Coordinates of C-alpha atoms in Angstrom, one line a residue:
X1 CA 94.5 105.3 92.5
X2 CA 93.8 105.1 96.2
X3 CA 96.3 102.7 97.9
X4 CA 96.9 102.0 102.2
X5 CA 100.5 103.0 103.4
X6 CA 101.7 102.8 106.8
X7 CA 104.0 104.9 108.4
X8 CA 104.4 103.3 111.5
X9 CA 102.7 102.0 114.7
X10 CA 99.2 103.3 114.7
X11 CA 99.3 105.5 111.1
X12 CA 97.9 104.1 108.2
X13 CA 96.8 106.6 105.1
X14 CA 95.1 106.7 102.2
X15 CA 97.0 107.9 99.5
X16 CA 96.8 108.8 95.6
X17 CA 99.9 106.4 94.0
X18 CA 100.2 106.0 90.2
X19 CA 98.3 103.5 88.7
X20 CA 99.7 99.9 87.9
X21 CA 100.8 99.0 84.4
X22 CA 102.2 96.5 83.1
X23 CA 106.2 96.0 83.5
X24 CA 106.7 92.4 82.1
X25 CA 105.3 90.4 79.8
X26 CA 104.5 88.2 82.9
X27 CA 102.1 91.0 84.8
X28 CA 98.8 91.3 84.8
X29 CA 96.7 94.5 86.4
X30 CA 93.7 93.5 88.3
X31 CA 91.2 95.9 89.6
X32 CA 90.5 94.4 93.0
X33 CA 86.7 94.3 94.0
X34 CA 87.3 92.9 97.2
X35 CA 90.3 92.8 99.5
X36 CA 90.5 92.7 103.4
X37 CA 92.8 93.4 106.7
X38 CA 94.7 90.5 108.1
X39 CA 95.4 89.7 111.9
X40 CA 99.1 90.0 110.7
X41 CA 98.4 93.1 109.4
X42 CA 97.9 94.5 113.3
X43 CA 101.9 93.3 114.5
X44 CA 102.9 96.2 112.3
X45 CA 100.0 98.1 113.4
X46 CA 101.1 97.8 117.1
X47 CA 105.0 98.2 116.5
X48 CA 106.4 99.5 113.3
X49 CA 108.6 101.9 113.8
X50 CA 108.6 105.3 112.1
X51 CA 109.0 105.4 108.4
X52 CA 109.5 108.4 106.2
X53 CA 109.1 106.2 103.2
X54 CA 106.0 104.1 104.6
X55 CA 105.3 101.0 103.2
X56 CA 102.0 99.7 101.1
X57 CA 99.9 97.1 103.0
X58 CA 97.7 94.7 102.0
X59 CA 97.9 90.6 100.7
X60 CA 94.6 89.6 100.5
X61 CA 92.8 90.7 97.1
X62 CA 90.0 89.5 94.5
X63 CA 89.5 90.9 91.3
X64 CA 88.9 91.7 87.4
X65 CA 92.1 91.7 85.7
X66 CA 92.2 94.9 83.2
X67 CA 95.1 93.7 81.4
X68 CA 97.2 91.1 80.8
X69 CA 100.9 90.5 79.5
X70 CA 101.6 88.4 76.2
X71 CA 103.3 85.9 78.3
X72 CA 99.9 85.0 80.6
X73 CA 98.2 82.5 78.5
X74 CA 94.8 81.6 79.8
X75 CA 93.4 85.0 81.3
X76 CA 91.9 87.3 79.7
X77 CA 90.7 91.2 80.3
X78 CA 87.6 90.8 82.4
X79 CA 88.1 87.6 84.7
X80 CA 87.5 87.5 88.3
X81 CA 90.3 86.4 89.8
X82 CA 91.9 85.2 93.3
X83 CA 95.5 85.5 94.5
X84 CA 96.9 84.0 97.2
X85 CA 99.2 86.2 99.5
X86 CA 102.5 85.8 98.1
X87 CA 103.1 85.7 94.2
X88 CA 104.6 83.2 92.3
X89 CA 105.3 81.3 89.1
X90 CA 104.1 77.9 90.4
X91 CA 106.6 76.1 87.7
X92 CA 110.0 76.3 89.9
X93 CA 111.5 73.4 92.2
X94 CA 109.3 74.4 95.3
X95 CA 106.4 75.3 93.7
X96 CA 106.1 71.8 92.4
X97 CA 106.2 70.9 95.5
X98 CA 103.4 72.6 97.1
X99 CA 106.0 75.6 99.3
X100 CA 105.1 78.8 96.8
X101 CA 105.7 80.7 99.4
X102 CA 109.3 79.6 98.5
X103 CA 109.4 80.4 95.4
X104 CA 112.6 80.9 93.4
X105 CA 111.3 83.8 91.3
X106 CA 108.3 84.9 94.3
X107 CA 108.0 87.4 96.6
X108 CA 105.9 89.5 98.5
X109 CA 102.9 92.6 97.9
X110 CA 103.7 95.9 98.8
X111 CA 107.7 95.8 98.9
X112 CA 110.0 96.0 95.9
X113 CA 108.0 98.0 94.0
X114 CA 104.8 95.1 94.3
X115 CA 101.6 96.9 95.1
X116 CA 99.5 96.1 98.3
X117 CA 96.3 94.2 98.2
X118 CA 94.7 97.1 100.3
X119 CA 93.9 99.6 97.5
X120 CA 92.5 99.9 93.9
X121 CA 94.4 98.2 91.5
X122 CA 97.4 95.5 91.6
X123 CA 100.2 94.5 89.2
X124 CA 100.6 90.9 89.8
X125 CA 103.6 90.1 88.9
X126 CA 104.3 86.1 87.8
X127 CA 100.3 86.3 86.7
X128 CA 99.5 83.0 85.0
X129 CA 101.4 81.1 88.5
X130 CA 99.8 83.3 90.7
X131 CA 95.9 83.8 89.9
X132 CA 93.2 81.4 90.1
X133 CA 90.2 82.1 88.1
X134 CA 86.8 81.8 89.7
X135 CA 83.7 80.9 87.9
X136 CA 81.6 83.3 89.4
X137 CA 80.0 87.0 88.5
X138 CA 81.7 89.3 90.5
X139 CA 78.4 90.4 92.7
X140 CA 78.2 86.6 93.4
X141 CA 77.3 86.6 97.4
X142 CA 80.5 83.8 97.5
X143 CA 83.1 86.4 97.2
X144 CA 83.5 87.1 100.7
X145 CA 84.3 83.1 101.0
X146 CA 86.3 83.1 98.1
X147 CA 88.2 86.0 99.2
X148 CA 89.4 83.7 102.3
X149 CA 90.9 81.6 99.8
X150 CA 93.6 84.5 99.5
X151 CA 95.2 83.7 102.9
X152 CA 92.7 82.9 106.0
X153 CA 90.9 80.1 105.5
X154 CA 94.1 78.9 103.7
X155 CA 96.2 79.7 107.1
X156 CA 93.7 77.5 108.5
X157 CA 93.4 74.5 106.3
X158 CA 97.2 74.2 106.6
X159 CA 97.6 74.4 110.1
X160 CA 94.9 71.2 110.3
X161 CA 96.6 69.6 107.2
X162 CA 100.1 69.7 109.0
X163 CA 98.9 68.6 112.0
X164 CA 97.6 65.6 110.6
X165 CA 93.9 66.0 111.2
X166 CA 91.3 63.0 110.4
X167 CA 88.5 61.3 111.8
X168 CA 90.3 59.8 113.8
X169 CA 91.7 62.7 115.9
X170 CA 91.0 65.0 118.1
X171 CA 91.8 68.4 117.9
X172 CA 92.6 71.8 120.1
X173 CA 92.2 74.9 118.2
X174 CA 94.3 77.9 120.4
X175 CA 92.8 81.3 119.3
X176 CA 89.5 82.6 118.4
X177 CA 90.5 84.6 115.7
X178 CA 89.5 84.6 111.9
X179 CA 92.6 82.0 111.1
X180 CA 91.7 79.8 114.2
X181 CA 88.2 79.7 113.3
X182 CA 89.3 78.8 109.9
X183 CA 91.2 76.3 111.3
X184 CA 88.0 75.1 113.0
X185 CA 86.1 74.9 109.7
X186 CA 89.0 73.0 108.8
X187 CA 89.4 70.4 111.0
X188 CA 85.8 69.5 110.8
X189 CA 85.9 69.8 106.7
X190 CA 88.6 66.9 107.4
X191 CA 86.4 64.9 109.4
X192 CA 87.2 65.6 113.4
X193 CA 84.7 64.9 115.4
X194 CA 85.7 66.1 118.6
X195 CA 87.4 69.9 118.3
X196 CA 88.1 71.5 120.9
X197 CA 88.4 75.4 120.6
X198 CA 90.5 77.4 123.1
X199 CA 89.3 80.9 123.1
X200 CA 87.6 83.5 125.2
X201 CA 85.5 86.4 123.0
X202 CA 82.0 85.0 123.3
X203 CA 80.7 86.1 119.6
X204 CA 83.8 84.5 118.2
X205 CA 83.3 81.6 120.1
X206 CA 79.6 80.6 119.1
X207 CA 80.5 81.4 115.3
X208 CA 83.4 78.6 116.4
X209 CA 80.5 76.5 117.8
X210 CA 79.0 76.7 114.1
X211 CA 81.7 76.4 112.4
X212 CA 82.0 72.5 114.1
X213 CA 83.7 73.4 117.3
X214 CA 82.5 70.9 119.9
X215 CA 83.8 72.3 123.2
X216 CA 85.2 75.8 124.0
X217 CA 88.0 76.4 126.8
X218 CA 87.6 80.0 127.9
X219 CA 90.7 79.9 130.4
X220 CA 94.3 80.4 130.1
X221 CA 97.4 79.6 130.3
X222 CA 97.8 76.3 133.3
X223 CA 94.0 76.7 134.1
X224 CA 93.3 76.4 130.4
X225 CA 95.5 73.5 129.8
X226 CA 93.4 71.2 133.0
X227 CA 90.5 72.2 131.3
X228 CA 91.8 70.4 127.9
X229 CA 93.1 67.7 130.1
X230 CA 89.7 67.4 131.9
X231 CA 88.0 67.2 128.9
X232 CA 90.6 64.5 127.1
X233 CA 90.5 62.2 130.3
X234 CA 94.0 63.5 130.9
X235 CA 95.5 63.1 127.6
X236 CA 95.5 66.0 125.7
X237 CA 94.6 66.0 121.7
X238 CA 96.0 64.7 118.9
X239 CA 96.4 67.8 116.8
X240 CA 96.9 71.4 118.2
X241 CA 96.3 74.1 115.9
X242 CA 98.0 77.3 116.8
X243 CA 96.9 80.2 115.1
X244 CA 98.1 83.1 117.5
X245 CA 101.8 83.2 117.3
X246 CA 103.0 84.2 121.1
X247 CA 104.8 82.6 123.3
X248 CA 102.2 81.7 125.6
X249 CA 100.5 80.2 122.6
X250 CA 103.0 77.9 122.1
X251 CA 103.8 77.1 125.7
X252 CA 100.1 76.1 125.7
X253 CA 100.0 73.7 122.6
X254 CA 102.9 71.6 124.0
X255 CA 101.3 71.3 127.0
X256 CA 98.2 70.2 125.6
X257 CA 98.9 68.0 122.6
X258 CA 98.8 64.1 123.1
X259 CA 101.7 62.1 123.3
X260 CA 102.5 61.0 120.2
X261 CA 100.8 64.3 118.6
X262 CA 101.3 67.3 116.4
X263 CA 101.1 70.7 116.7
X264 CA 100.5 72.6 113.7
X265 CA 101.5 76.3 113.9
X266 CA 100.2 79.1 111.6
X267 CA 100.2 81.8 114.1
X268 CA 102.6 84.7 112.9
X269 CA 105.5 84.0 115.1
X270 CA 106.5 86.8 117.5
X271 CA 108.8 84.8 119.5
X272 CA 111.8 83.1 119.0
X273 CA 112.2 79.9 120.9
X274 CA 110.1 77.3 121.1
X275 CA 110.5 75.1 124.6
X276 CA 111.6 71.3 123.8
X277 CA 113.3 69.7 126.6
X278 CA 113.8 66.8 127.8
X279 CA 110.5 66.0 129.4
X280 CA 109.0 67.5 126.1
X281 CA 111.4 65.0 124.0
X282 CA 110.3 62.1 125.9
X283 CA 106.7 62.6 124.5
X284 CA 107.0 62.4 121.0
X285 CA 105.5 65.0 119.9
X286 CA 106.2 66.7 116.6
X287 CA 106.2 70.7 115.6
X288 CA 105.0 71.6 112.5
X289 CA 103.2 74.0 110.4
X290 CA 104.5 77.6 109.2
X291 CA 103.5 79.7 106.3
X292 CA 100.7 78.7 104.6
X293 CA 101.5 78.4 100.3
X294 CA 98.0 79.2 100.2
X295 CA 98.3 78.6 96.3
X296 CA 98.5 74.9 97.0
X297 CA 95.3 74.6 98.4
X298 CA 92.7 76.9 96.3
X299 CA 92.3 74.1 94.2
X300 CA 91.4 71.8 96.6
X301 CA 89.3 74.3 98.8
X302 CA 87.1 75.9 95.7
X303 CA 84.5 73.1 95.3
X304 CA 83.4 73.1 98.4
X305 CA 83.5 77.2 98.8
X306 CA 81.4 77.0 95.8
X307 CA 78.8 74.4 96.2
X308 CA 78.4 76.1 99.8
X309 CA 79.6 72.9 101.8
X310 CA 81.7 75.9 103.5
X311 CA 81.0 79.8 104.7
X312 CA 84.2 80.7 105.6
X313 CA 83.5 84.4 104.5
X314 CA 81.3 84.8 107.9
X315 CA 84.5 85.4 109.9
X316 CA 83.8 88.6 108.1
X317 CA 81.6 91.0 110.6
X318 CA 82.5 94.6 109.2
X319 CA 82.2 96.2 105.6
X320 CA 84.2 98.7 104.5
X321 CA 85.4 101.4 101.9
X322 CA 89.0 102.4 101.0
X323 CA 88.5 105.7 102.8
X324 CA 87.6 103.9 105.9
X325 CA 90.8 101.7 105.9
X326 CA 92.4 103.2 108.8
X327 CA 89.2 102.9 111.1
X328 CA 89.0 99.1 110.0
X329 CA 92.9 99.0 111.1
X330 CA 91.9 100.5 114.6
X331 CA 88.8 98.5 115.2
X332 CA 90.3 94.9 114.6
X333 CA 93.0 96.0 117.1
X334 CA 90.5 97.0 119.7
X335 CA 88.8 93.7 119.1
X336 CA 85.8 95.7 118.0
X337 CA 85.8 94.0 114.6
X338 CA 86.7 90.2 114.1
X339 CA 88.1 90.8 110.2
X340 CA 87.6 94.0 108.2
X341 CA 86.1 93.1 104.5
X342 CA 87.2 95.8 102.1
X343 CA 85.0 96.5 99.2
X344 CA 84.9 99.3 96.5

C-alpha cells in the first residue's frame, strides 16, 4: 500500500510499505477513505532533521474496517469508522476519566511500528477503545465533518471546554487556523455570544465570521491586544482560546484574558515557558488546556455533526489524492491551502 514518510524538513514521499494485518487479537485493519494533513503536521515539516529511517505521518483517518480481531466485539468487516488521533483502550484509569491521550496501554500513529493516518490502510491497534462507528454510507457528504471529529474540531471543542466557555462569557479566539476556527464553532456551539477572533488571513477570517465569530482583530502583538481591550471596554475576555502554540501566542492571551479568566491552550506548544509573574499572579487568571483526548468528546460532538447543527468539514478548502500528499504538505505551509482533505 501507499503510505506518507518524512525524511526531514521539507521531504515527504509516497512510498509502497507492506500492508497492515492483524498482530493482536485487539487490532483491527481499516481501509481509510478519508484522512487529512494537520497544522501540527507542518512543525515537522519546517524542522525535522534528517532521517535515514523516516518516519510515517498522519493521525487523522476515517474508514471501513477490513478486518477485525476476536477480541473487538461490536465491529464488524465493513463499518465506517472514526479514530481519534491517539489509540487507546478507553477501559484504563485515565481513560475513565476522559485523558486517553494518557492512556496506560495507548500511544501514538506512525511510531512503534503503528501506521500513519496518511496512507491506505491502518492497523488500529486497541480497536474496540479506539473506533467510533458512524451511522453513515461512506459517500455520505458528512465525512468531511466527521473526519474533524478525528482531531480538529476536537482540538477546538476542548480548548473552549477548558476554558470554561458559556453564555455567559466572552471569548478571544488567537489564530485563524482550522483548530482556531474550530474553536470558533465551538465556543458558539456552547452558547457565547460575543467571540472575538484574533487573526489576520481574510478568507479564514469571514469563514470565522460564519462560523459565529462576532468581531475579528487583525493586529498583533501590543496593537492587537488595545484592540481586544477597546472592544471589551478595557477588560479583556473571559475565555482565551489559543490555538497557535508560539510564544507570542501566549504572551498575547495573558494579556488579553479578563481578570478572573481562563485561557485555554490547544496550540502545539513550541515554546517552553509560559510568563506568570507577579503582576500576572495578582490577576487571577488560570492556564489551562493541552492535548485534546479527542475520544472523550466524539460522543458528545456526533449529533450535532450529524443532524447538520455544525459544518466543521468547511475548514476544508483543498481535495487531494495520496500521490499529491507532498504538494498538500507544501501548500498548507505557504498558507495557500487552509487544511488539505485526503481522499482515495
Amino acid at each position: 500500500m501507499l503510505a506518507t514518510i518524512m525524511y526531514g524538513a521539507g521531504d515527504v514521499r509516497m512510498e509502497t510499505v507492506p500492508d497492515p494485518v492483524l498482530r493482536q487479537p485487539t487490532d483491527a485493519v481499516v481501509r481509510v477513505v478519508a484522512s487529512c494533513i494537520c497544522g501540527s503536521d507542518l512543525w515537522p515539516f519546517g524542522s525535522m532533521p534528517r532521517s535515514e529511517q523516516g518516519r510515517r505521518m498522519g493521525h487523522e483517518f476515517l474508514g471501513v474496517v477490513e478486518d477485525v480481531g476476536t477480541a473487538v466485539p461490536g465491529f464488524q468487516i465493513g463499518d465506517l469508522v472514526v479514530a481519534p488521533f491517539v489509540w487507546a483502550d478507553n477501559t484504563c484509569d485515565f481513560c475513565r476519566e476522559g485523558l486517553q491521550t494518557s492512556c496506560r496501554h495507548g500511544g501514538g500513529w506512525g511510531v512503534d511500528g503503528v501506521d500513519g493516518g496518511q496512507g491506505e490502510a491502518v492497523r488500529v491497534p486497541q480497536a474496540q477503545g479506539t473506533l467510533v462507528k458512524l451511522p453513515v454510507a461512506v459517500d455520505s457528504e458528512l465525512l468531511p465533518s466527521l473526519l474533524t471529529l478525528s482531531d480538529v474540531f476536537c482540538t477546538g471543542h476542548h480548548a473552549a471546554v477548558t476554558a470554561g466557555v458559556n453564555p455567559r462569557t466572552t471569548v478571544t479566539v488567537i489564530g485563524d487556523g482550522a483548530v482556531g476556527l474550530c474553536a470558533v464553532l465551538a465556543a458558539r456551539r456552547l452558547g457565547a455570544e460575543r467571540i472575538i477572533l484574533a487573526g489576520r488571513h481574510k478568507d479564514r477570517t469571514d469563514l470565522g465570521r460564519e462560523f459565529g465569530a462576532t468581531d475579528v482583530v487583525a493586529e498583533r502583538g501590543e496593537e492587537g491586544v488595545a484592540a481586544v481591550r477597546e472592544l471589551t471596554g478595557g477588560d479583556g475576555t473571559h475565555a482565551v482560546l489559543e490555538c497557535v502554540g508560539t510564544q507570542a501566542a501566549v504572551d498575547m492571551s495573558i494579556d488579553i484574558v479578563r481578570d478572573g479568566g481562563t485561557i485555554g491552550r490547544v496550540g502545539a506548544a513550541q515554546y517552553r515557558q509560559v510568563p506568570f509573574d507577579f503582576d500576572t499572579f495578582l490577576r487571577n487568571i488560570t492556564i489551562t488546556g493541552g492535548v485534546a483526548p479527542a475520544r472523550a468528546y466524539i460522543e458528545e460532538l456526533l449529533p450535532d455533526v450529524m443532524e447538520g447543527n455544525i459544518e466543521p468539514g468547511r475548514v476544508f478548502d483543498r481535495t487531494i489524492g495520496f500521490e499529491e500528499i507532498p504538494a498538500g504538505y507544501q501548500a498548507m505551509a505557504d498558507r495557500q491551502a487552509l487544511k488539505v482533505l485526503i481522499r482515495p
